Short mmCIF file of C-alpha atoms and ligand atoms in Angstrom, two decimals:
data_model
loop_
_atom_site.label_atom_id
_atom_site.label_comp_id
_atom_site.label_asym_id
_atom_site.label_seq_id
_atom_site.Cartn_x
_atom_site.Cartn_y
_atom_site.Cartn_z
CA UNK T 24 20.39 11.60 68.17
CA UNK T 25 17.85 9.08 67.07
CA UNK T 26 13.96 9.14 67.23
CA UNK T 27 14.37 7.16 70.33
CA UNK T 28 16.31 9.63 72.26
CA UNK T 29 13.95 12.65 70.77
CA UNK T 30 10.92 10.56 72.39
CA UNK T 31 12.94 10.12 75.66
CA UNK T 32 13.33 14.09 75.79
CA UNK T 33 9.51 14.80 74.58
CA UNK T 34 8.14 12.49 77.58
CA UNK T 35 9.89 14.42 80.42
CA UNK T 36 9.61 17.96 78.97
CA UNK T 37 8.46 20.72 80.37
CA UNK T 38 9.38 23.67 78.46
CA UNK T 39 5.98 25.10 78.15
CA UNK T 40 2.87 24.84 80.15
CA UNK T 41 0.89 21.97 77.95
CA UNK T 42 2.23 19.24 79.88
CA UNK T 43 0.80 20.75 83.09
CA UNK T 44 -2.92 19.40 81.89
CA UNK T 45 -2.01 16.89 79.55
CA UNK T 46 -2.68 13.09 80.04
CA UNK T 47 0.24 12.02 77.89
CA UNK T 48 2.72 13.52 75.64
CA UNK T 49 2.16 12.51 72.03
CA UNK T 50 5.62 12.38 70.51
CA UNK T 51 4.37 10.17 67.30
CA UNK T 52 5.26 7.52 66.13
CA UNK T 53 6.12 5.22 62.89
CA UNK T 54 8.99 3.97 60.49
CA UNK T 55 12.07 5.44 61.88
CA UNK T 56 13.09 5.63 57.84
CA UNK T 57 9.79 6.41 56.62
CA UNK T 58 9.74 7.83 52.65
CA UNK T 59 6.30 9.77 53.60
CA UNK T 60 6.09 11.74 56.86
CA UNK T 61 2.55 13.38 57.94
CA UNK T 62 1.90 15.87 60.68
CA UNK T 63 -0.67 17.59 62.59
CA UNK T 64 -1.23 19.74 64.46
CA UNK T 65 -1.62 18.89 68.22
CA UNK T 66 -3.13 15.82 69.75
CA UNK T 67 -6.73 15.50 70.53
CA UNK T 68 -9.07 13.86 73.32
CA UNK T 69 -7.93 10.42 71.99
CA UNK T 70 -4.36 10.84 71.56
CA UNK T 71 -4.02 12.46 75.25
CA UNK T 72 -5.94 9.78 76.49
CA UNK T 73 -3.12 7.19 74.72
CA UNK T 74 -0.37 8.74 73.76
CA UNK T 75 -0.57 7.74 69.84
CA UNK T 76 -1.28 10.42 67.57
CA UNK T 77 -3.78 10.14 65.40
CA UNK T 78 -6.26 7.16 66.83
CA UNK T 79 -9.50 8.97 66.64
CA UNK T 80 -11.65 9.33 64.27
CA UNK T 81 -9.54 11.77 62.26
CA UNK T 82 -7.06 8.34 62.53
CA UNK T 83 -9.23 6.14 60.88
CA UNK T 84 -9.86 8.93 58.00
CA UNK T 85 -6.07 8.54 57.61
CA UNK T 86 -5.69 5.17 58.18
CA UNK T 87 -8.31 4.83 55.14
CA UNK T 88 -6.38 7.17 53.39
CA UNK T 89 -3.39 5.20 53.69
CA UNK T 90 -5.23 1.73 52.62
CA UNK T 91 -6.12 3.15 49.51
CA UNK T 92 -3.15 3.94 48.33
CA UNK T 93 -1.13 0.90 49.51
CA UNK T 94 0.67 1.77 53.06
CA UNK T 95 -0.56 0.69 56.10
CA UNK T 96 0.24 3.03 58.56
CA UNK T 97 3.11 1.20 60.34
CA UNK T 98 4.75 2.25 56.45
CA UNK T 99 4.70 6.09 57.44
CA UNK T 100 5.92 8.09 60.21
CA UNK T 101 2.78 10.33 62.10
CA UNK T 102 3.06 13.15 63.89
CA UNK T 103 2.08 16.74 65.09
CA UNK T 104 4.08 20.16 65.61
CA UNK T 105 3.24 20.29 69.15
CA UNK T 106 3.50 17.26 71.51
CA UNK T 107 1.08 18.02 74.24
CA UNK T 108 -2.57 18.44 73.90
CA UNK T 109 -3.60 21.83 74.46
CA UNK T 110 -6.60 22.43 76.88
CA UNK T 111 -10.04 21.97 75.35
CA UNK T 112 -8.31 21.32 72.48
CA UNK T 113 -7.70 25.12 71.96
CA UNK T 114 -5.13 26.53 69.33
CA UNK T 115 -1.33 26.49 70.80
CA UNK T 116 -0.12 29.93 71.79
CA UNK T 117 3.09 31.81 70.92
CA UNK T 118 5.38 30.29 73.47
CA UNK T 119 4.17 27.40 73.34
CA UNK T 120 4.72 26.71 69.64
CA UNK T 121 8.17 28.28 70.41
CA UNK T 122 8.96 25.62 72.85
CA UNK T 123 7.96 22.74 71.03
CA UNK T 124 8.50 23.05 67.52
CA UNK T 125 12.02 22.21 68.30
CA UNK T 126 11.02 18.55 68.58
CA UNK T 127 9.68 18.05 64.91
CA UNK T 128 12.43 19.55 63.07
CA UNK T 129 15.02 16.95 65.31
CA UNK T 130 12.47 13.97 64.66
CA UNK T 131 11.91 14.96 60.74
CA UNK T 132 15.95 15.75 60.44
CA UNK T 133 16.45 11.96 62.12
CA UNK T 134 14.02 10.51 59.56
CA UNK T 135 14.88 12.34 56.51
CA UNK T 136 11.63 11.48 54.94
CA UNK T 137 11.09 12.30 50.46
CA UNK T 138 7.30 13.52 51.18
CA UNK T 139 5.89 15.42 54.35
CA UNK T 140 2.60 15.30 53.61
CA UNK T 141 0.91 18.51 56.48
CA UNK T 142 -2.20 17.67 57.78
CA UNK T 143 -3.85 21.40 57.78
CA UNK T 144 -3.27 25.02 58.35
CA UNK T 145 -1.53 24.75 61.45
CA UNK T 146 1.24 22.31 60.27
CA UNK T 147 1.42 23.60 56.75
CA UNK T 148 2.75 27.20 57.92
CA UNK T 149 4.59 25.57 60.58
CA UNK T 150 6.80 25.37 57.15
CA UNK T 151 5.67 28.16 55.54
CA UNK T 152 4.05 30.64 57.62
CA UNK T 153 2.40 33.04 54.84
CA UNK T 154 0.75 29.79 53.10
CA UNK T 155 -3.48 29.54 53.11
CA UNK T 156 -4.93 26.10 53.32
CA UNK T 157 -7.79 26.69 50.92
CA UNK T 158 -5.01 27.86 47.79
CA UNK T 159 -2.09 26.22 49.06
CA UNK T 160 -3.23 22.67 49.47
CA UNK T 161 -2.58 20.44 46.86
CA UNK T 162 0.50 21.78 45.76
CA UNK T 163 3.91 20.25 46.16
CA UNK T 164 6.21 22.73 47.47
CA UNK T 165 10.16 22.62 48.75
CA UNK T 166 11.07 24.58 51.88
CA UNK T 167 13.60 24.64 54.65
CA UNK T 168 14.65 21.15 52.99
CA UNK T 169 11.95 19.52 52.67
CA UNK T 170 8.92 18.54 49.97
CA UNK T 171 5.56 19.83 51.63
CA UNK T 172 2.42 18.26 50.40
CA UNK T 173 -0.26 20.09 51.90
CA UNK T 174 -3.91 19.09 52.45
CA UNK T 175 -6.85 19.57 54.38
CA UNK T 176 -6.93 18.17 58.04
CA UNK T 177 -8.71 14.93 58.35
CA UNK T 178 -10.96 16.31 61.45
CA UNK T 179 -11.74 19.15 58.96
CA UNK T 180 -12.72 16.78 56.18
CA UNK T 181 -15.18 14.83 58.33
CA UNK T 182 -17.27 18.28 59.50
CA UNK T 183 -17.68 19.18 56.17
CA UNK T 184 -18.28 17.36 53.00
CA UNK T 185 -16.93 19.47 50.09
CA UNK T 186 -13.62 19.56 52.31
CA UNK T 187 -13.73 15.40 52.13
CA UNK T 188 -14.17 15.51 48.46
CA UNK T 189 -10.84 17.70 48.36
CA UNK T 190 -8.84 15.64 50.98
CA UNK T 191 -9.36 12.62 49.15
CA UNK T 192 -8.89 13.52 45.66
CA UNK T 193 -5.43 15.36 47.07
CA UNK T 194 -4.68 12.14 49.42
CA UNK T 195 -4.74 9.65 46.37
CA UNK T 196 -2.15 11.73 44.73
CA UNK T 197 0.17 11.43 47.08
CA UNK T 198 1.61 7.98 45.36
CA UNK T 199 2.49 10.62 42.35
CA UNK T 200 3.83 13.07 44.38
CA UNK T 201 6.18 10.96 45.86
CA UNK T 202 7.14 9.33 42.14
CA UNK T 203 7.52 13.24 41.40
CA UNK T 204 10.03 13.77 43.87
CA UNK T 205 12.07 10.68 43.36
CA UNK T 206 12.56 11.19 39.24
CA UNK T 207 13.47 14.61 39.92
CA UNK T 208 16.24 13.66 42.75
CA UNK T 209 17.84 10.85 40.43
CA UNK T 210 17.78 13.79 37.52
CA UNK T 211 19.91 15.95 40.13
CA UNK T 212 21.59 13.13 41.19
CA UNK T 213 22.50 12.25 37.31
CA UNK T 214 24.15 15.79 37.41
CA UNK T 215 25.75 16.37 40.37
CA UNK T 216 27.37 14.45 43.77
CA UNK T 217 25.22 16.11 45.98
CA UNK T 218 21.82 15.05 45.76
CA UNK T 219 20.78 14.92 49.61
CA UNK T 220 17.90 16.88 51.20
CA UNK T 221 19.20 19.90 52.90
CA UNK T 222 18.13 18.91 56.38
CA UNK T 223 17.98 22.31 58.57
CA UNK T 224 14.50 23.97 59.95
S1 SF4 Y 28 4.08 20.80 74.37
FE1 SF4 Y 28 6.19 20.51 73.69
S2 SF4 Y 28 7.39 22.15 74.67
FE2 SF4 Y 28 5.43 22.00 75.75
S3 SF4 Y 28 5.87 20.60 77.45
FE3 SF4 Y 28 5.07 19.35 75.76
S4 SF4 Y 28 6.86 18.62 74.66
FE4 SF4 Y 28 7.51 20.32 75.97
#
């Protein structure tokens, strides 16, 4: 399946109620072989109202992000757990994250990025559940085949100024978390045939 077909299936789903009030669906979007994947949690007012994730102002925090340490954002893949914005912006239930989650492990076992850098709470224990934000961020961590970088939302980081201090100082380490990741794959790699990513959620 590629990231083409998981967008085709995203824009006509209805497998939970989201899409019922939901401008768009916001499936994300980026390098189909991106080394550095981030996600969110749902889209905002902005995103529904365009169908790009990430756009608002919590975008340009990224996009910034992303300047400073050399990508531009086309470089990346972006997206969020859940594809439909949830009313008033209120936190997906249950069922809903049930339904959807689905779609990011397809898209994220398509790309097969090194880094996936969670935006948050929400997306960080979408991979591991029993994680906390304020002592998990930060830290690079391997789970259901994949390295997780978490850090602080970008929304978050703009209501409060400590929290910006802390998502910047963990976003400009992402270059080295990446460089981590590779010279520890071509060690494995050195000492054995199989040095893919397990790929299963
Ligand atoms: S939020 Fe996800 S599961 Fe619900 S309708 Fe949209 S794409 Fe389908």
């Amino acid at each position: 399946m590629t990231l083409e077909d998981i967008t085709t299936n995203i824009k006509v789903c209805k497998n939970c109620r989201l899409y019922e009030a939901a401008k768009n669906p916001v499936p994300g979007e980026g390098n189909p072989k991106a080394a550095i994947a981030f996600v969110g949690e749902a889209p905002g007012a902005t995103e529904d109202a365009t169908g790009r994730p990430f756009v608002g102002r919590a975008g340009k925090l990224l996009e910034a992000g992303l300047k400073k340490i050399g990508y531009a954002r086309e470089d990346v893949w972006i997206g969020n757990v859940i594809k439909h914005r949830p009313p008033e912006n209120r936190d997906p239930l249950p069922d809903e994250i049930k339904a959807c989650e689905k779609y990011l492990a397809l898209q994220l076992n398509t790309i097969s990025p090194k880094l996936v850098v969670t935006l948050g709470r929400f997306a960080m224990n979408y991979f591991y559940p029993d994680g906390k934000i304020t002592r998990d961020r930060g830290h690079l961590v391997q789970t259901k085949g994949f390295n997780i970088y978490p850090i602080y939302h970008p929304a978050a980081a703009l209501r409060n100024g400590n929290m910006m201090e802390t998502f910047k100082k963990d976003f400009v380490r992402i270059p080295n978390v990446l460089n981590e990741i590779i010279n520890k794959k071509d060690e494995t790699t050195s000492q054995s045939t199989d040095g893919q990513l397990g790929l299963e959620i």
